[in-house]
């Protein structure tokens, strides 16, 4: 039997603005990495293929490749549009076959999933979700999305979750901003993404001081969304990543307001007594995405 | 090897107002059944035990028992409070051990879960969810609740879903009724349960004529909730049972409004083209609960 740690895995964190490609080993150690802007599908995937070809020359063959991508996408191997991006506002990417070019270039298994499912798997393998079978990973940044594991497997169902698009209550007397989601106006993403904050307050979220009322309102919406996810899914933990959620003053507010809006209804010590370890940042920090892609590759192997 | 169809299973549909106890076989055929009001835990469980003792005398031994109960409850066998009802407004039932008396009387496996998870399992075994691995079963009646399977297993996670308690947007200019949930006011259950409808309109839901504006508003709230569940869980199908949802004019409104509020965002033919087979009533009708309890028993065996 071969020593597993000698296997190499390719990981792609395919974001709407940049791609990160890496080669890692069984333990999640990254041996090579590159990043470049997301342009057209052809150009972006060519650079991806070139990177892995070079790394195979330098480091040796890959056992498998994991591709954690922006969406919406089709992750179901049995489907006719498997490995494609689905209709998206991102110019040029609607119906792009993004797994095909990888399969054509490398004769190894390719695992394809959403960026948030990838990050969830990375956190499960090496981060804040080790040992859990049901949890969610949310990202709150340029967009808002969520993935996770339920009953020990990545969430798919009909397609994949789109947690940023749940409806939330908004009191127009308190918050007259009508949201910026082109599909739903004031859904979770439409109210709480970075661009939504910027549009509401007229300045970039990261420039708003910690005592600005923006953060209280932001925590309010995130807490309502967490209550929705807790009541729907009953996760054992909630991991919140993404640029907006990285503001250090935000996490305590989110925890306090989530307890307040659940109002004691879910009788679990995890929520009533141990909220600090129930709602947490990613243990892998900004590395959750790329390590998640490596974890996806390992799962395909 | 024994012929499976000769095994007998006990099923308990434990509701807040009545208990239904039944003995069924492998194919879901019910051989004996009784129902009685839910009074104190002692009295109710004594009647339950007595029924099964009589049936064992008459029909033969049970292979296992399934108990699908009102909640909140603790369904996790490893927990110290497994088999107990958790704090509930229902007088006398808080912290009642409801599995203990069954285990003490019958030396067979007992499977204990929520009423909605039981009904979901019944629909998966014999009804509208056959062959699916990820779907939800909602009940909209005296209360509002949901359960289901994700990745082929019943939903549990931290405890179990409480889908009736997600927050929903409410436009107070259109609907000044502030909801009747003692925990959350205008959550899904607080806005859309039978008692909420009665309180809002001053008459029982079943007496409101089909052209009453109550039904349009009811379908509006249910559609918002379904959008929330679709975005969070990505179910392959949604089954809606319960007294309120049995109104025949309601289902078409729910389908139409769910498509409208999703607004084309989830690009699946199941939703865009085949909504009539995506949002459906229980194929087992009012038998979903008791057959679900039999299915739970079979799962334990």
Coordinates of C-alpha atoms in Angstrom, one line a residue:
Chain A
X1 CA 0.0 0.0 0.0
X2 CA 1.3 3.4 -0.9
X3 CA 1.9 6.1 1.6
X4 CA -1.0 8.5 1.2
X5 CA 1.1 11.6 2.1
X6 CA 3.0 11.1 -1.2
X7 CA -0.1 11.8 -3.3
X8 CA -0.5 15.3 -4.7
X9 CA -3.9 17.0 -5.3
X10 CA -4.8 19.9 -7.4
X11 CA -7.2 22.5 -6.0
X12 CA -9.0 25.4 -7.8
X13 CA -10.7 28.1 -5.9
X14 CA -12.7 29.7 -8.7
X15 CA -14.0 33.1 -7.6
X16 CA -15.9 35.7 -9.6
X17 CA -12.9 38.1 -9.5
X18 CA -9.9 35.8 -9.1
X19 CA -8.8 32.2 -9.4
X20 CA -6.5 30.5 -7.0
X21 CA -4.8 27.3 -8.1
X22 CA -2.7 25.1 -5.8
X23 CA -1.1 21.8 -5.4
X24 CA -1.3 20.2 -1.9
X25 CA -0.7 16.9 -0.2
X26 CA -2.8 14.7 1.9
X27 CA -2.2 16.7 5.1
X28 CA -3.3 20.0 3.4
X29 CA 0.2 21.3 3.0
X30 CA 0.3 23.6 -0.1
X31 CA 3.4 23.0 -2.2
X32 CA 2.7 25.4 -5.1
X33 CA 0.1 28.2 -5.6
X34 CA -0.8 30.9 -8.1
X35 CA -3.6 33.4 -8.5
X36 CA -4.8 35.4 -11.4
X37 CA -7.9 37.5 -12.3
X38 CA -11.1 35.8 -13.6
X39 CA -11.4 37.0 -17.2
X40 CA -13.1 34.9 -19.9
X41 CA -13.7 31.2 -19.3
X42 CA -11.3 30.3 -22.1
X43 CA -8.4 32.4 -20.9
X44 CA -9.0 31.6 -17.2
X45 CA -9.2 27.9 -17.7
X46 CA -6.2 27.9 -20.0
X47 CA -4.1 29.5 -17.3
X48 CA -5.5 27.0 -14.9
X49 CA -4.5 24.0 -17.1
X50 CA -1.1 25.6 -17.8
X51 CA -0.4 25.9 -14.0
X52 CA -1.2 22.3 -13.3
X53 CA 0.9 21.1 -16.3
X54 CA 3.9 23.0 -15.0
X55 CA 3.4 21.7 -11.5
X56 CA 3.1 18.1 -12.7
X57 CA 6.5 18.6 -14.5
X58 CA 8.0 20.0 -11.3
X59 CA 6.4 18.0 -8.5
X60 CA 5.0 14.9 -10.1
X61 CA 1.5 13.6 -11.1
X62 CA -1.8 14.7 -9.5
X63 CA -4.1 12.0 -8.0
X64 CA -7.2 14.2 -8.5
X65 CA -8.4 17.7 -8.9
X66 CA -11.0 19.6 -6.8
X67 CA -12.7 22.6 -8.3
X68 CA -14.6 24.9 -5.9
X69 CA -16.3 27.5 -8.1
X70 CA -18.6 30.5 -7.9
X71 CA -22.1 29.6 -9.0
X72 CA -24.8 28.9 -9.8
X73 CA -23.4 25.7 -11.2
X74 CA -24.4 22.1 -11.9
X75 CA -22.6 19.7 -9.5
X76 CA -24.5 16.5 -10.4
X77 CA -22.4 14.1 -12.4
X78 CA -25.5 12.4 -13.9
X79 CA -26.8 15.7 -15.4
X80 CA -26.3 16.8 -19.0
X81 CA -25.0 20.1 -17.8
X82 CA -22.6 18.7 -15.2
X83 CA -19.5 20.8 -14.7
X84 CA -21.1 23.9 -16.3
X85 CA -21.8 27.3 -14.8
X86 CA -25.5 28.0 -15.0
X87 CA -27.0 31.3 -16.1
X88 CA -25.2 34.0 -14.2
X89 CA -24.9 37.8 -14.4
X90 CA -21.1 37.4 -14.9
X91 CA -20.5 38.2 -18.6
X92 CA -19.4 35.3 -20.7
X93 CA -19.7 32.6 -18.1
X94 CA -23.4 31.6 -18.6
X95 CA -23.4 27.9 -19.6
X96 CA -19.6 27.7 -19.7
X97 CA -18.3 24.2 -19.4
X98 CA -15.5 24.6 -16.8
X99 CA -14.9 21.0 -15.9
X100 CA -14.5 19.8 -19.6
X101 CA -11.2 21.5 -20.2
X102 CA -9.8 20.0 -17.1
X103 CA -11.0 16.5 -17.9
X104 CA -9.6 16.9 -21.5
X105 CA -6.2 17.8 -20.2
X106 CA -5.7 15.6 -17.1
X107 CA -6.7 11.9 -16.9
X108 CA -7.7 12.1 -13.2
X109 CA -11.0 12.4 -11.3
X110 CA -12.3 16.0 -11.0
X111 CA -14.6 16.9 -8.2
X112 CA -16.7 20.0 -8.9
X113 CA -18.7 21.9 -6.3
X114 CA -19.6 25.4 -5.1
X115 CA -17.0 27.6 -3.4
X116 CA -18.9 27.4 -0.2
X117 CA -19.3 23.7 -0.2
X118 CA -15.6 23.5 -0.9
X119 CA -14.8 25.8 2.0
X120 CA -17.1 23.8 4.2
X121 CA -15.3 20.6 3.3
X122 CA -12.0 22.3 4.1
X123 CA -13.2 23.3 7.5
X124 CA -14.5 19.8 8.1
X125 CA -11.2 18.3 7.2
X126 CA -8.8 20.6 8.9
X127 CA -10.7 23.5 10.5
X128 CA -13.6 24.5 12.7
X129 CA -16.0 21.7 11.7
X130 CA -13.9 18.6 12.5
X131 CA -16.0 15.7 13.8
X132 CA -19.4 17.3 12.9
X133 CA -21.9 15.8 10.5
X134 CA -24.3 18.7 10.0
X135 CA -23.0 22.3 9.8
X136 CA -23.0 25.3 7.5
X137 CA -20.3 27.5 6.1
X138 CA -21.5 31.0 5.1
X139 CA -19.6 33.7 3.3
X140 CA -20.6 37.3 3.6
X141 CA -18.6 39.5 1.3
X142 CA -19.1 40.7 -2.3
X143 CA -21.9 38.1 -2.3
X144 CA -23.6 36.0 0.3
X145 CA -23.7 32.3 0.0
X146 CA -23.8 29.1 2.1
X147 CA -23.0 25.5 1.9
X148 CA -22.3 22.7 4.3
X149 CA -22.6 19.1 5.2
X150 CA -25.8 17.4 6.3
X151 CA -25.7 13.9 7.6
X152 CA -22.0 13.8 6.8
X153 CA -22.3 14.7 3.1
X154 CA -22.1 17.9 1.1
X155 CA -25.5 19.6 0.5
X156 CA -26.8 19.3 -3.0
X157 CA -30.4 18.1 -3.4
X158 CA -32.0 19.7 -6.4
X159 CA -29.0 21.7 -7.3
X160 CA -27.1 23.4 -4.4
X161 CA -28.1 25.8 -1.7
X162 CA -28.4 29.6 -2.5
X163 CA -28.5 30.7 1.1
X164 CA -28.0 34.4 0.2
X165 CA -31.4 34.6 -1.4
X166 CA -33.7 33.8 1.6
X167 CA -36.3 36.5 2.3
X168 CA -35.8 38.5 5.5
X169 CA -38.0 40.9 7.3
X170 CA -37.0 44.6 6.8
X171 CA -38.5 47.5 8.7
X172 CA -38.5 50.3 6.2
X173 CA -38.9 52.9 9.0
X174 CA -35.5 51.7 10.4
X175 CA -33.9 50.8 7.0
X176 CA -35.4 52.4 4.0
X177 CA -32.7 50.9 1.7
X178 CA -34.6 48.5 -0.6
X179 CA -31.8 46.1 -1.2
X180 CA -29.6 45.6 -4.3
X181 CA -30.3 42.0 -5.4
X182 CA -31.4 42.1 -9.0
X183 CA -33.7 39.1 -8.4
X184 CA -35.2 39.7 -5.0
X185 CA -34.3 43.2 -3.8
X186 CA -34.1 42.9 -0.1
X187 CA -33.1 39.2 0.4
X188 CA -30.2 38.4 2.7
X189 CA -27.6 39.1 0.1
X190 CA -29.5 42.2 -1.1
X191 CA -29.4 43.6 2.4
X192 CA -26.2 42.4 3.9
X193 CA -23.5 41.9 1.2
X194 CA -20.5 44.3 1.0
X195 CA -21.9 46.1 -2.0
X196 CA -25.3 46.4 -0.3
X197 CA -23.7 48.1 2.7
X198 CA -21.7 50.4 0.4
X199 CA -24.9 51.4 -1.4
X200 CA -26.9 51.9 1.8
X201 CA -24.3 54.0 3.6
X202 CA -22.5 55.6 0.7
X203 CA -19.0 54.3 1.7
X204 CA -17.2 51.0 1.5
X205 CA -18.0 48.6 4.4
X206 CA -14.4 48.4 5.5
X207 CA -14.2 52.2 5.9
X208 CA -17.2 52.3 8.3
X209 CA -15.9 52.7 11.9
X210 CA -16.8 50.1 14.5
X211 CA -19.3 52.3 16.3
X212 CA -21.2 53.2 13.1
X213 CA -24.8 52.1 13.2
X214 CA -24.2 50.1 10.0
X215 CA -22.7 47.3 12.0
X216 CA -25.6 46.9 14.4
X217 CA -28.0 46.7 11.4
X218 CA -25.7 44.3 9.6
X219 CA -25.5 42.0 12.7
X220 CA -29.3 42.3 12.9
X221 CA -29.8 40.9 9.4
X222 CA -27.2 38.2 9.8
X223 CA -28.8 37.1 13.0
X224 CA -32.2 36.8 11.4
X225 CA -30.6 34.7 8.6
X226 CA -28.9 32.5 11.2
X227 CA -32.2 32.0 12.9
X228 CA -33.7 31.0 9.6
X229 CA -30.9 28.5 9.0
X230 CA -31.0 27.1 12.6
X231 CA -34.7 26.5 12.3
X232 CA -34.5 25.0 8.9
X233 CA -31.4 22.9 9.1
X234 CA -30.5 22.5 12.8
X235 CA -26.8 22.8 12.2
X236 CA -24.3 21.8 14.9
X237 CA -22.2 24.8 14.1
X238 CA -22.2 27.9 11.9
X239 CA -19.0 29.1 10.3
X240 CA -19.0 32.6 8.9
X241 CA -16.3 33.7 6.5
X242 CA -16.0 36.4 3.8
X243 CA -14.7 40.0 3.8
X244 CA -17.6 41.6 5.7
X245 CA -17.7 39.0 8.4
X246 CA -13.9 39.5 9.0
X247 CA -14.7 42.8 10.9
X248 CA -13.7 41.8 14.5
X249 CA -16.4 43.8 16.2
X250 CA -19.2 42.1 14.2
X251 CA -19.0 38.5 15.5
X252 CA -20.0 39.3 19.2
X253 CA -22.9 41.3 17.9
X254 CA -24.0 38.5 15.6
X255 CA -23.9 36.0 18.5
X256 CA -25.9 38.2 20.8
X257 CA -28.6 39.1 18.3
X258 CA -28.9 35.4 17.1
X259 CA -29.6 34.4 20.7
X260 CA -32.1 37.3 21.1
X261 CA -34.0 36.5 17.9
X262 CA -34.2 32.7 18.6
X263 CA -35.6 33.8 22.0
X264 CA -34.8 30.6 23.8
X265 CA -36.9 28.5 21.4
X266 CA -34.2 26.0 20.4
X267 CA -33.4 24.4 23.7
X268 CA -29.8 23.4 23.1
X269 CA -26.8 24.3 25.3
X270 CA -24.9 24.9 22.1
X271 CA -27.0 28.0 21.5
X272 CA -28.2 28.9 25.1
X273 CA -24.8 28.6 26.8
X274 CA -22.0 28.1 24.3
X275 CA -22.8 30.5 21.5
X276 CA -19.2 31.6 21.2
X277 CA -18.3 28.1 19.9
X278 CA -21.5 27.8 17.9
X279 CA -21.1 30.8 15.6
X280 CA -17.4 31.0 14.7
X281 CA -15.1 32.4 12.0
X282 CA -13.3 29.9 9.7
X283 CA -10.4 28.2 11.5
X284 CA -8.6 28.2 8.2
X285 CA -9.3 31.9 7.7
X286 CA -8.7 33.1 4.2
X287 CA -7.2 29.7 3.3
X288 CA -10.6 27.9 3.7
X289 CA -11.3 28.3 0.0
X290 CA -8.1 26.9 -1.5
X291 CA -7.8 24.2 1.2
X292 CA -11.4 23.3 0.5
X293 CA -10.6 22.7 -3.1
X294 CA -7.8 20.4 -2.1
X295 CA -10.2 18.6 0.3
X296 CA -12.7 18.2 -2.6
X297 CA -9.9 16.7 -4.7
X298 CA -9.1 14.2 -1.9
X299 CA -12.8 13.3 -1.8
X300 CA -12.8 12.5 -5.5
X301 CA -9.7 10.3 -5.2
Chain B
X1 CA -34.4 -16.3 6.3
X2 CA -37.8 -15.2 7.5
X3 CA -40.4 -13.7 5.3
X4 CA -40.3 -10.0 6.1
X5 CA -44.1 -9.6 5.5
X6 CA -44.8 -11.7 8.5
X7 CA -43.2 -9.1 10.8
X8 CA -45.4 -6.8 12.7
X9 CA -44.5 -3.2 13.6
X10 CA -46.0 -0.8 16.2
X11 CA -46.5 2.8 15.2
X12 CA -47.4 5.8 17.4
X13 CA -48.4 9.2 15.9
X14 CA -48.2 11.3 19.1
X15 CA -49.9 14.6 18.5
X16 CA -50.6 17.5 20.8
X17 CA -54.4 16.8 20.8
X18 CA -54.6 13.0 20.0
X19 CA -52.5 9.9 19.8
X20 CA -53.0 7.3 17.1
X21 CA -51.5 3.9 17.7
X22 CA -51.4 1.2 15.0
X23 CA -49.9 -2.2 14.2
X24 CA -48.8 -2.6 10.6
X25 CA -46.9 -5.0 8.5
X26 CA -43.9 -4.6 6.2
X27 CA -46.0 -3.3 3.3
X28 CA -47.6 -0.6 5.4
X29 CA -50.9 -2.4 5.7
X30 CA -52.6 -1.4 9.0
X31 CA -53.9 -4.4 10.9
X32 CA -55.2 -2.6 14.1
X33 CA -55.5 1.0 15.1
X34 CA -56.9 3.1 17.9
X35 CA -57.0 6.8 18.7
X36 CA -57.5 8.7 22.0
X37 CA -57.0 12.2 23.3
X38 CA -53.6 13.4 24.5
X39 CA -54.1 14.0 28.2
X40 CA -51.3 13.6 30.8
X41 CA -48.1 11.8 29.8
X42 CA -48.8 9.0 32.4
X43 CA -52.4 8.3 31.2
X44 CA -51.6 8.7 27.5
X45 CA -48.6 6.4 27.6
X46 CA -50.5 3.9 29.7
X47 CA -53.2 3.7 27.0
X48 CA -50.5 3.3 24.4
X49 CA -48.8 0.5 26.2
X50 CA -52.1 -1.2 26.9
X51 CA -53.1 -1.1 23.2
X52 CA -49.9 -2.7 22.1
X53 CA -50.1 -5.4 24.8
X54 CA -53.6 -6.3 23.6
X55 CA -52.5 -6.4 20.0
X56 CA -49.5 -8.6 20.8
X57 CA -52.0 -11.0 22.4
X58 CA -54.2 -10.9 19.3
X59 CA -51.8 -10.6 16.4
X60 CA -48.4 -11.8 17.7
X61 CA -45.1 -10.1 18.8
X62 CA -43.9 -6.7 17.4
X63 CA -40.5 -6.5 15.8
X64 CA -40.1 -2.8 16.7
X65 CA -41.9 0.4 17.6
X66 CA -41.8 3.8 15.9
X67 CA -42.9 6.9 17.8
X68 CA -43.4 10.0 15.8
X69 CA -44.2 12.7 18.3
X70 CA -45.0 16.4 18.7
X71 CA -42.0 18.3 19.9
X72 CA -39.7 19.8 20.7
X73 CA -38.0 16.5 21.6
X74 CA -34.7 14.9 22.0
X75 CA -34.2 12.3 19.2
X76 CA -30.5 11.6 19.8
X77 CA -29.9 8.2 21.4
X78 CA -26.5 9.3 22.8
X79 CA -28.1 12.2 24.8
X80 CA -29.0 12.1 28.5
X81 CA -32.5 13.4 27.7
X82 CA -33.1 11.0 24.7
X83 CA -36.7 10.1 24.3
X84 CA -37.9 13.1 26.3
X85 CA -40.2 15.9 25.3
X86 CA -38.3 19.2 25.8
X87 CA -39.7 22.4 27.3
X88 CA -43.1 22.9 25.7
X89 CA -46.1 25.1 26.3
X90 CA -48.2 21.9 26.5
X91 CA -49.1 21.5 30.3
X92 CA -47.5 18.5 32.0
X93 CA -45.3 17.4 29.0
X94 CA -42.1 19.4 29.6
X95 CA -39.3 16.9 30.2
X96 CA -41.6 14.0 30.1
X97 CA -39.8 10.7 29.3
X98 CA -42.1 9.2 26.6
X99 CA -39.8 6.5 25.3
X100 CA -39.0 5.1 28.7
X101 CA -42.4 3.6 29.4
X102 CA -42.3 1.8 26.0
X103 CA -38.8 0.5 26.5
X104 CA -39.8 -0.8 30.0
X105 CA -42.9 -2.6 28.6
X106 CA -41.6 -4.0 25.3
X107 CA -38.2 -5.6 24.7
X108 CA -37.9 -4.3 21.1
X109 CA -36.1 -1.4 19.4
X110 CA -38.0 1.9 19.6
X111 CA -37.3 4.6 17.1
X112 CA -38.3 8.1 18.2
X113 CA -38.5 11.2 16.1
X114 CA -40.6 14.2 15.3
X115 CA -44.1 13.9 13.8
X116 CA -42.9 15.6 10.6
X117 CA -39.8 13.4 10.2
X118 CA -42.1 10.4 10.7
X119 CA -44.5 11.7 8.0
X120 CA -41.5 12.4 5.7
X121 CA -40.3 8.9 6.1
X122 CA -43.7 7.5 5.4
X123 CA -43.9 9.5 2.2
X124 CA -40.5 8.4 1.2
X125 CA -41.4 4.7 1.8
X126 CA -44.9 4.6 0.3
X127 CA -45.9 8.1 -0.9
X128 CA -44.8 11.2 -2.8
X129 CA -41.1 11.1 -2.0
X130 CA -40.1 7.6 -3.2
X131 CA -36.7 7.5 -4.8
X132 CA -35.6 11.0 -3.5
X133 CA -32.7 11.6 -1.2
X134 CA -33.4 15.3 -0.3
X135 CA -36.9 16.6 0.3
X136 CA -39.0 18.2 3.0
X137 CA -42.4 17.5 4.5
X138 CA -44.2 20.5 5.9
X139 CA -47.3 20.5 8.0
X140 CA -49.5 23.7 8.1
X141 CA -52.3 23.3 10.6
X142 CA -52.7 24.0 14.3
X143 CA -48.9 24.5 14.2
X144 CA -46.4 24.7 11.4
X145 CA -43.5 22.3 11.3
X146 CA -41.2 20.6 8.9
X147 CA -38.9 17.7 8.6
X148 CA -37.4 15.6 5.8
X149 CA -34.5 13.7 4.5
X150 CA -31.2 15.2 3.3
X151 CA -28.6 13.0 1.6
X152 CA -30.9 10.0 2.3
X153 CA -31.2 10.4 6.0
X154 CA -33.7 12.1 8.4
X155 CA -32.8 15.6 9.4
X156 CA -31.5 16.0 12.9
X157 CA -28.2 17.9 13.3
X158 CA -28.1 19.8 16.6
X159 CA -31.6 18.7 17.6
X160 CA -34.2 18.7 14.8
X161 CA -35.6 21.4 12.5
X162 CA -38.2 23.9 13.7
X163 CA -39.2 25.1 10.3
X164 CA -42.3 26.9 11.6
X165 CA -40.1 29.5 13.3
X166 CA -38.1 31.1 10.5
X167 CA -38.6 34.8 10.2
X168 CA -40.6 36.1 7.2
X169 CA -41.1 39.6 5.9
X170 CA -44.5 41.1 6.7
X171 CA -45.8 44.4 5.3
X172 CA -47.8 45.9 8.1
X173 CA -49.7 48.1 5.7
X174 CA -51.1 45.0 4.0
X175 CA -51.2 42.7 7.1
X176 CA -51.4 44.6 10.4
X177 CA -51.8 41.3 12.3
X178 CA -48.6 40.9 14.4
X179 CA -48.6 37.2 14.6
X180 CA -49.4 34.8 17.5
X181 CA -46.2 33.0 18.1
X182 CA -45.4 33.4 21.8
X183 CA -41.6 33.3 21.0
X184 CA -41.3 35.2 17.7
X185 CA -44.6 37.0 17.0
X186 CA -44.7 37.0 13.2
X187 CA -42.6 34.0 12.3
X188 CA -44.0 31.5 9.7
X189 CA -46.1 29.7 12.3
X190 CA -47.1 33.0 13.9
X191 CA -48.5 34.2 10.6
X192 CA -49.7 31.2 8.8
X193 CA -51.0 28.5 11.2
X194 CA -54.7 27.8 11.5
X195 CA -55.0 29.6 14.9
X196 CA -53.1 32.6 13.4
X197 CA -55.6 32.8 10.5
X198 CA -58.5 32.5 12.9
X199 CA -57.1 35.3 15.1
X200 CA -56.4 37.6 12.1
X201 CA -59.7 37.1 10.3
X202 CA -62.0 36.5 13.3
X203 CA -63.3 33.2 12.1
X204 CA -61.9 29.6 11.7
X205 CA -59.8 29.1 8.6
X206 CA -62.0 26.3 7.3
X207 CA -65.0 28.6 7.3
X208 CA -63.3 31.2 5.1
X209 CA -64.7 31.0 1.5
X210 CA -62.2 30.2 -1.3
X211 CA -62.4 33.8 -2.7
X212 CA -61.7 35.4 0.7
X213 CA -58.4 37.5 0.6
X214 CA -57.2 35.3 3.5
X215 CA -56.1 32.7 1.1
X216 CA -54.1 34.9 -1.1
X217 CA -52.2 36.2 2.0
X218 CA -51.8 32.7 3.3
X219 CA -50.3 31.5 0.0
X220 CA -48.1 34.6 0.0
X221 CA -46.5 33.6 3.4
X222 CA -46.2 30.0 2.5
X223 CA -44.5 30.9 -0.8
X224 CA -42.0 33.1 1.0
X225 CA -41.3 30.2 3.4
X226 CA -40.9 27.8 0.5
X227 CA -38.4 30.2 -1.1
X228 CA -36.5 30.2 2.1
X229 CA -36.4 26.4 2.3
X230 CA -35.5 26.1 -1.4
X231 CA -32.6 28.5 -1.0
X232 CA -31.4 26.9 2.2
X233 CA -31.8 23.2 1.5
X234 CA -32.3 22.8 -2.2
X235 CA -35.0 20.1 -1.8
X236 CA -35.9 17.8 -4.7
X237 CA -39.6 18.1 -3.7
X238 CA -41.7 19.8 -1.1
X239 CA -44.7 18.0 0.4
X240 CA -47.3 20.1 2.3
X241 CA -49.7 18.4 4.6
X242 CA -51.8 19.6 7.6
X243 CA -55.3 20.9 7.9
X244 CA -54.8 24.4 6.5
X245 CA -52.9 23.1 3.4
X246 CA -55.8 20.7 2.7
X247 CA -57.9 23.6 1.2
X248 CA -57.9 22.6 -2.5
X249 CA -57.8 26.2 -3.8
X250 CA -54.6 26.9 -1.8
X251 CA -52.1 24.6 -3.6
X252 CA -52.2 26.3 -7.1
X253 CA -51.8 29.7 -5.4
X254 CA -48.8 28.5 -3.4
X255 CA -47.1 27.1 -6.6
X256 CA -47.7 30.3 -8.5
X257 CA -46.4 32.6 -5.8
X258 CA -43.4 30.4 -5.0
X259 CA -42.3 30.7 -8.7
X260 CA -42.9 34.4 -8.5
X261 CA -40.9 35.0 -5.4
X262 CA -38.0 32.8 -6.5
X263 CA -38.2 35.0 -9.7
X264 CA -36.2 32.5 -11.9
X265 CA -33.2 32.5 -9.7
X266 CA -33.0 28.7 -9.1
X267 CA -32.5 27.4 -12.7
X268 CA -34.1 24.0 -12.4
X269 CA -36.8 22.6 -14.6
X270 CA -38.4 21.1 -11.5
X271 CA -39.2 24.7 -10.4
X272 CA -39.4 26.6 -13.7
X273 CA -41.4 24.0 -15.6
X274 CA -42.7 21.3 -13.4
X275 CA -43.9 23.1 -10.3
X276 CA -47.0 21.0 -10.1
X277 CA -44.9 17.9 -9.2
X278 CA -42.4 19.9 -7.1
X279 CA -44.9 21.3 -4.5
X280 CA -47.4 18.5 -3.8
X281 CA -49.8 17.3 -1.1
X282 CA -48.9 14.1 0.8
X283 CA -49.7 11.0 -1.4
X284 CA -50.6 9.3 1.9
X285 CA -53.0 12.1 2.8
X286 CA -54.0 12.0 6.4
X287 CA -52.4 8.6 6.8
X288 CA -48.9 10.0 6.4
X289 CA -48.5 10.4 10.2
X290 CA -49.4 6.9 11.3
X291 CA -47.7 5.2 8.3
X292 CA -44.7 7.3 9.0
X293 CA -44.6 5.9 12.5
X294 CA -44.7 2.4 11.0
X295 CA -41.9 3.3 8.7
X296 CA -39.9 4.6 11.6
X297 CA -40.4 1.3 13.4
X298 CA -39.2 -0.6 10.3
X299 CA -36.1 1.6 10.2
X300 CA -35.3 0.7 13.8
X301 CA -35.7 -3.0 13.1

